[in-house]
Tab-separated table of C-alpha atoms in Angstrom:
chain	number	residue	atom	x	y	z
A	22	UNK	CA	195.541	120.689	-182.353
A	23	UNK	CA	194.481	118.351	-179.681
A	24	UNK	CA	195.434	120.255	-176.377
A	25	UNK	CA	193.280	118.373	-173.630
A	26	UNK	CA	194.307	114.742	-174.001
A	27	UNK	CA	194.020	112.594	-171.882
A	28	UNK	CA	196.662	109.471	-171.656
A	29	UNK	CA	196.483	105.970	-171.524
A	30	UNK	CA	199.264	102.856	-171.067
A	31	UNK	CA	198.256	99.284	-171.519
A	32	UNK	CA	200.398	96.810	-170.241
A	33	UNK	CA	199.514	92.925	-170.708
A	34	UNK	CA	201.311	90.349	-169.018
A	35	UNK	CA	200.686	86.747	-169.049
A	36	UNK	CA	199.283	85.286	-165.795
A	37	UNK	CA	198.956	81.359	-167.285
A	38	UNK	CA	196.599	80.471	-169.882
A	39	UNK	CA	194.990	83.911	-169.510
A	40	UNK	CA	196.831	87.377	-169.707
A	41	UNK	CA	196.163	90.703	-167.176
A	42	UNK	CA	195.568	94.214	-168.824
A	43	UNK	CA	196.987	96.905	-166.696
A	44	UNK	CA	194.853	100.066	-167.798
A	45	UNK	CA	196.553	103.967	-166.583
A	46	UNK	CA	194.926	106.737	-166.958
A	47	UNK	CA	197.157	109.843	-167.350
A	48	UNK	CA	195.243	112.930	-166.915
A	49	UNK	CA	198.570	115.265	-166.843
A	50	UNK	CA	197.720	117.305	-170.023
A	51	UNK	CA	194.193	117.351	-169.131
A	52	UNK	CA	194.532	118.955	-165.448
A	53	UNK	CA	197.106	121.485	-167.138
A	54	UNK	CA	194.751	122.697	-169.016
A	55	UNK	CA	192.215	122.876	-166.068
A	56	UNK	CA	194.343	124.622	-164.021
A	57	UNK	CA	195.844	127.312	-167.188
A	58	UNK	CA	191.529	128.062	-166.947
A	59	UNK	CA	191.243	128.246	-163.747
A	60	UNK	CA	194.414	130.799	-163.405
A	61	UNK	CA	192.905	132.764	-165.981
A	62	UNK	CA	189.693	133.223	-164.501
A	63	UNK	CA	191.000	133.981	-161.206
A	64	UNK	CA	193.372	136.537	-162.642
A	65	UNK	CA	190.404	137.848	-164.993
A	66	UNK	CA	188.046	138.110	-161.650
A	67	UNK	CA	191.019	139.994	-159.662
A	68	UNK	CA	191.817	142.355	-162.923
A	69	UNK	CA	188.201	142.904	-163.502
A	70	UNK	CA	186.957	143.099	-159.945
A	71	UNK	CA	184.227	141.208	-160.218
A	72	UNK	CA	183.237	137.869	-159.591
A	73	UNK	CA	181.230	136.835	-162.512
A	74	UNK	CA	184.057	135.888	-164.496
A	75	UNK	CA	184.275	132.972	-161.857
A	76	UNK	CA	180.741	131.782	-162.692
A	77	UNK	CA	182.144	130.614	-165.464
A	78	UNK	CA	184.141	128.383	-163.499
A	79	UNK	CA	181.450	125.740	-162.616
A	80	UNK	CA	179.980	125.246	-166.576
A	81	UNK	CA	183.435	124.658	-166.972
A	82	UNK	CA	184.418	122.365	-164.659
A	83	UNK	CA	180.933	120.103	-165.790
A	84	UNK	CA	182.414	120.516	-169.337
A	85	UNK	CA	185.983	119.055	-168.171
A	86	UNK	CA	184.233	116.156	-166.330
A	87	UNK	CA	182.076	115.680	-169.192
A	88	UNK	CA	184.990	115.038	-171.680
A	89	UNK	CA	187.486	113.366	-168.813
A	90	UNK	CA	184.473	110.702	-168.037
A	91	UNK	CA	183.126	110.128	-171.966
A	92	UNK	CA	186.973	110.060	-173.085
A	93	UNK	CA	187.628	106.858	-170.747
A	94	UNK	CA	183.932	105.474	-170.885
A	95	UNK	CA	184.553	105.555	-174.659
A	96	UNK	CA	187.372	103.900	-174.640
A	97	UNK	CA	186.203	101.529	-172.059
A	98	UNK	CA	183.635	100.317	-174.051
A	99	UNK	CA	185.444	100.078	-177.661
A	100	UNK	CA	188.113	97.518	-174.911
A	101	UNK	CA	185.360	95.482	-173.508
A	102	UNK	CA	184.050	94.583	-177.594
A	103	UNK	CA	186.980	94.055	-178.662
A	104	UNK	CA	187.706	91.467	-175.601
A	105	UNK	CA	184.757	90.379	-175.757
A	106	UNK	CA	185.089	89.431	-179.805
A	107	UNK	CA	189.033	87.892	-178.370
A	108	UNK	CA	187.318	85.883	-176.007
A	109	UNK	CA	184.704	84.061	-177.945
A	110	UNK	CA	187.814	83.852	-180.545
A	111	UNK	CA	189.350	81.554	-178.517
A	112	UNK	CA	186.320	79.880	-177.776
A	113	UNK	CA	185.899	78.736	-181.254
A	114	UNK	CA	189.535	77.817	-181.526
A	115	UNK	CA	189.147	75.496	-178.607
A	116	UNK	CA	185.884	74.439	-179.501
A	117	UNK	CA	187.160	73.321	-183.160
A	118	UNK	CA	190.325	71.678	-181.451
A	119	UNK	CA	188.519	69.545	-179.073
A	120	UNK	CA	185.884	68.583	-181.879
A	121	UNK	CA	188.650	67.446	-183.885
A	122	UNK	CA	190.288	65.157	-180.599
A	123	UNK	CA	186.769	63.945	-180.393
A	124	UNK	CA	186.013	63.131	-183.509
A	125	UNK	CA	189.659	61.135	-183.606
A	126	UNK	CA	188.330	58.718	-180.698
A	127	UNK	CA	186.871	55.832	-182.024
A	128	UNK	CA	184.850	54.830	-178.829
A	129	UNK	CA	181.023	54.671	-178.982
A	130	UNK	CA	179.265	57.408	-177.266
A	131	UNK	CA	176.740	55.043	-175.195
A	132	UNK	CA	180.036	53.802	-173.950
A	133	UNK	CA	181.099	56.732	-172.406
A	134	UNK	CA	177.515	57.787	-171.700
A	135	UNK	CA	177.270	54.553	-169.590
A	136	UNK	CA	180.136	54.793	-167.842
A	137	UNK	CA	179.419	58.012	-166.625
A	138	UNK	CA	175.743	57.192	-165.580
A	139	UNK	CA	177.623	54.600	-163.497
A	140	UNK	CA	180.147	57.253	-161.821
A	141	UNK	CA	177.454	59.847	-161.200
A	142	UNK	CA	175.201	57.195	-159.679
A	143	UNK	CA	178.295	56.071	-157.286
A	144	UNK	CA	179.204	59.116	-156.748
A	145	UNK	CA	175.474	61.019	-156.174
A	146	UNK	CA	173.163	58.485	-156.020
A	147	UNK	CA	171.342	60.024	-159.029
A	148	UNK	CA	172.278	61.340	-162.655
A	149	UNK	CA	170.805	65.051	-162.659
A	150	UNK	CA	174.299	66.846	-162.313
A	151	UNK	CA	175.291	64.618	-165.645
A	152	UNK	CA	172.102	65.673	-166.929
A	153	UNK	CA	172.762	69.452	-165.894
A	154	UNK	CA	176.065	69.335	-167.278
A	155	UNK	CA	175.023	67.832	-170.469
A	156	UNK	CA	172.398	70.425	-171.150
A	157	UNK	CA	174.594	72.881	-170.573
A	158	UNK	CA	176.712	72.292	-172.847
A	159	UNK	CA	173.960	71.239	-175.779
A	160	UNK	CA	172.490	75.545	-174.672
A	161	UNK	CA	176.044	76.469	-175.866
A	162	UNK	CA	175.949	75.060	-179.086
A	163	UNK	CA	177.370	71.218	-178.733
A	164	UNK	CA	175.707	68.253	-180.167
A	165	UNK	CA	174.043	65.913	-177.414
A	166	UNK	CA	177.155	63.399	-178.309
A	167	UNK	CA	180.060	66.208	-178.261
A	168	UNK	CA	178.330	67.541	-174.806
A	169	UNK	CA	178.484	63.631	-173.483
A	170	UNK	CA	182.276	63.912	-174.727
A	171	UNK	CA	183.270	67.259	-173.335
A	172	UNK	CA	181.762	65.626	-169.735
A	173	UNK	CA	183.608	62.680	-170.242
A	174	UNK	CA	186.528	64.667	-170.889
A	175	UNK	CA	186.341	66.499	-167.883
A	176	UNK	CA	185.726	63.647	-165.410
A	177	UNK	CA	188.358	61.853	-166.526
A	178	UNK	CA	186.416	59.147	-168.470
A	179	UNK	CA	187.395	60.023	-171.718
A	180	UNK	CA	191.224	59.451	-170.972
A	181	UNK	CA	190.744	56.261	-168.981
A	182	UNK	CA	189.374	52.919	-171.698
């Protein structure tokens, strides 16, 4: 029998392409029990006349915190994994999906590599951001040529022939 719970609602709504967790906390059962202790040790101290049985009061109260704080901390934690293994989920799904668009397009990669040298030079007078990006993307696990893709994909060049 599990008398000191402590409660929890999740509600997830959809905000786009990404969703919102609402997280509450219901202590209710947990502060009943709290204050049941508390009455009891008051009405102990006052039957008893003596103040010790108060003292125990304060181990206690550290206990209650102890188990309020590791109960949601616990719980915390097992919710940011399993987001965390949801996230890079998706990842992977998107990841295979745009591999498969890319591999579809018949276009030469110095093409589009070309063509965006020529837009980051108008545009910055230099190719380092291109670079930047490009590396970025090859650190996450892309090929150089799906990384030159994924750029041109973003910027536009990709779409435009």
């Amino acid at each position: 029998m599990n008398v000191i719970r402590i409660k929890i609602e999740i509600r997830i709504q959809p905000e786009g392409e990404a969703s919102k967790i609402d997280l509450n906390f219901g202590y209710k059962n947990f502060l009943a029990v709290a204050l049941a202790v508390l009455s009891f040790l008051i009405l102990l101290s006052a039957v008893s006349l003596s103040f010790i049985p108060l003292l125990a009061i304060i181990p206690l109260i550290m206990l209650m915190q102890i188990l309020g704080s590791g109960a949601v901390t616990s719980f915390a934690a097992s919710m940011s994994e399993f987001l965390l293994l949801l996230e890079k989920s998706h990842a992977k799904e998107q990841l295979d999906e745009a591999r498969r668009r890319w591999q579809a397009d018949a276009r030469g990669i110095s093409d589009l590599y070309e063509r965006l040298v020529a837009a980051h030079t108008e545009i910055w007078g230099h190719t380092r951001v291109l670079e930047y990006k490009i590396s970025e993307y090859t650190e996450q696990g892309l090929t150089k040529e799906e990384a030159i893709r994924k750029v041109a994909e973003e910027e536009g060049t990709l779409r435009s022939r």
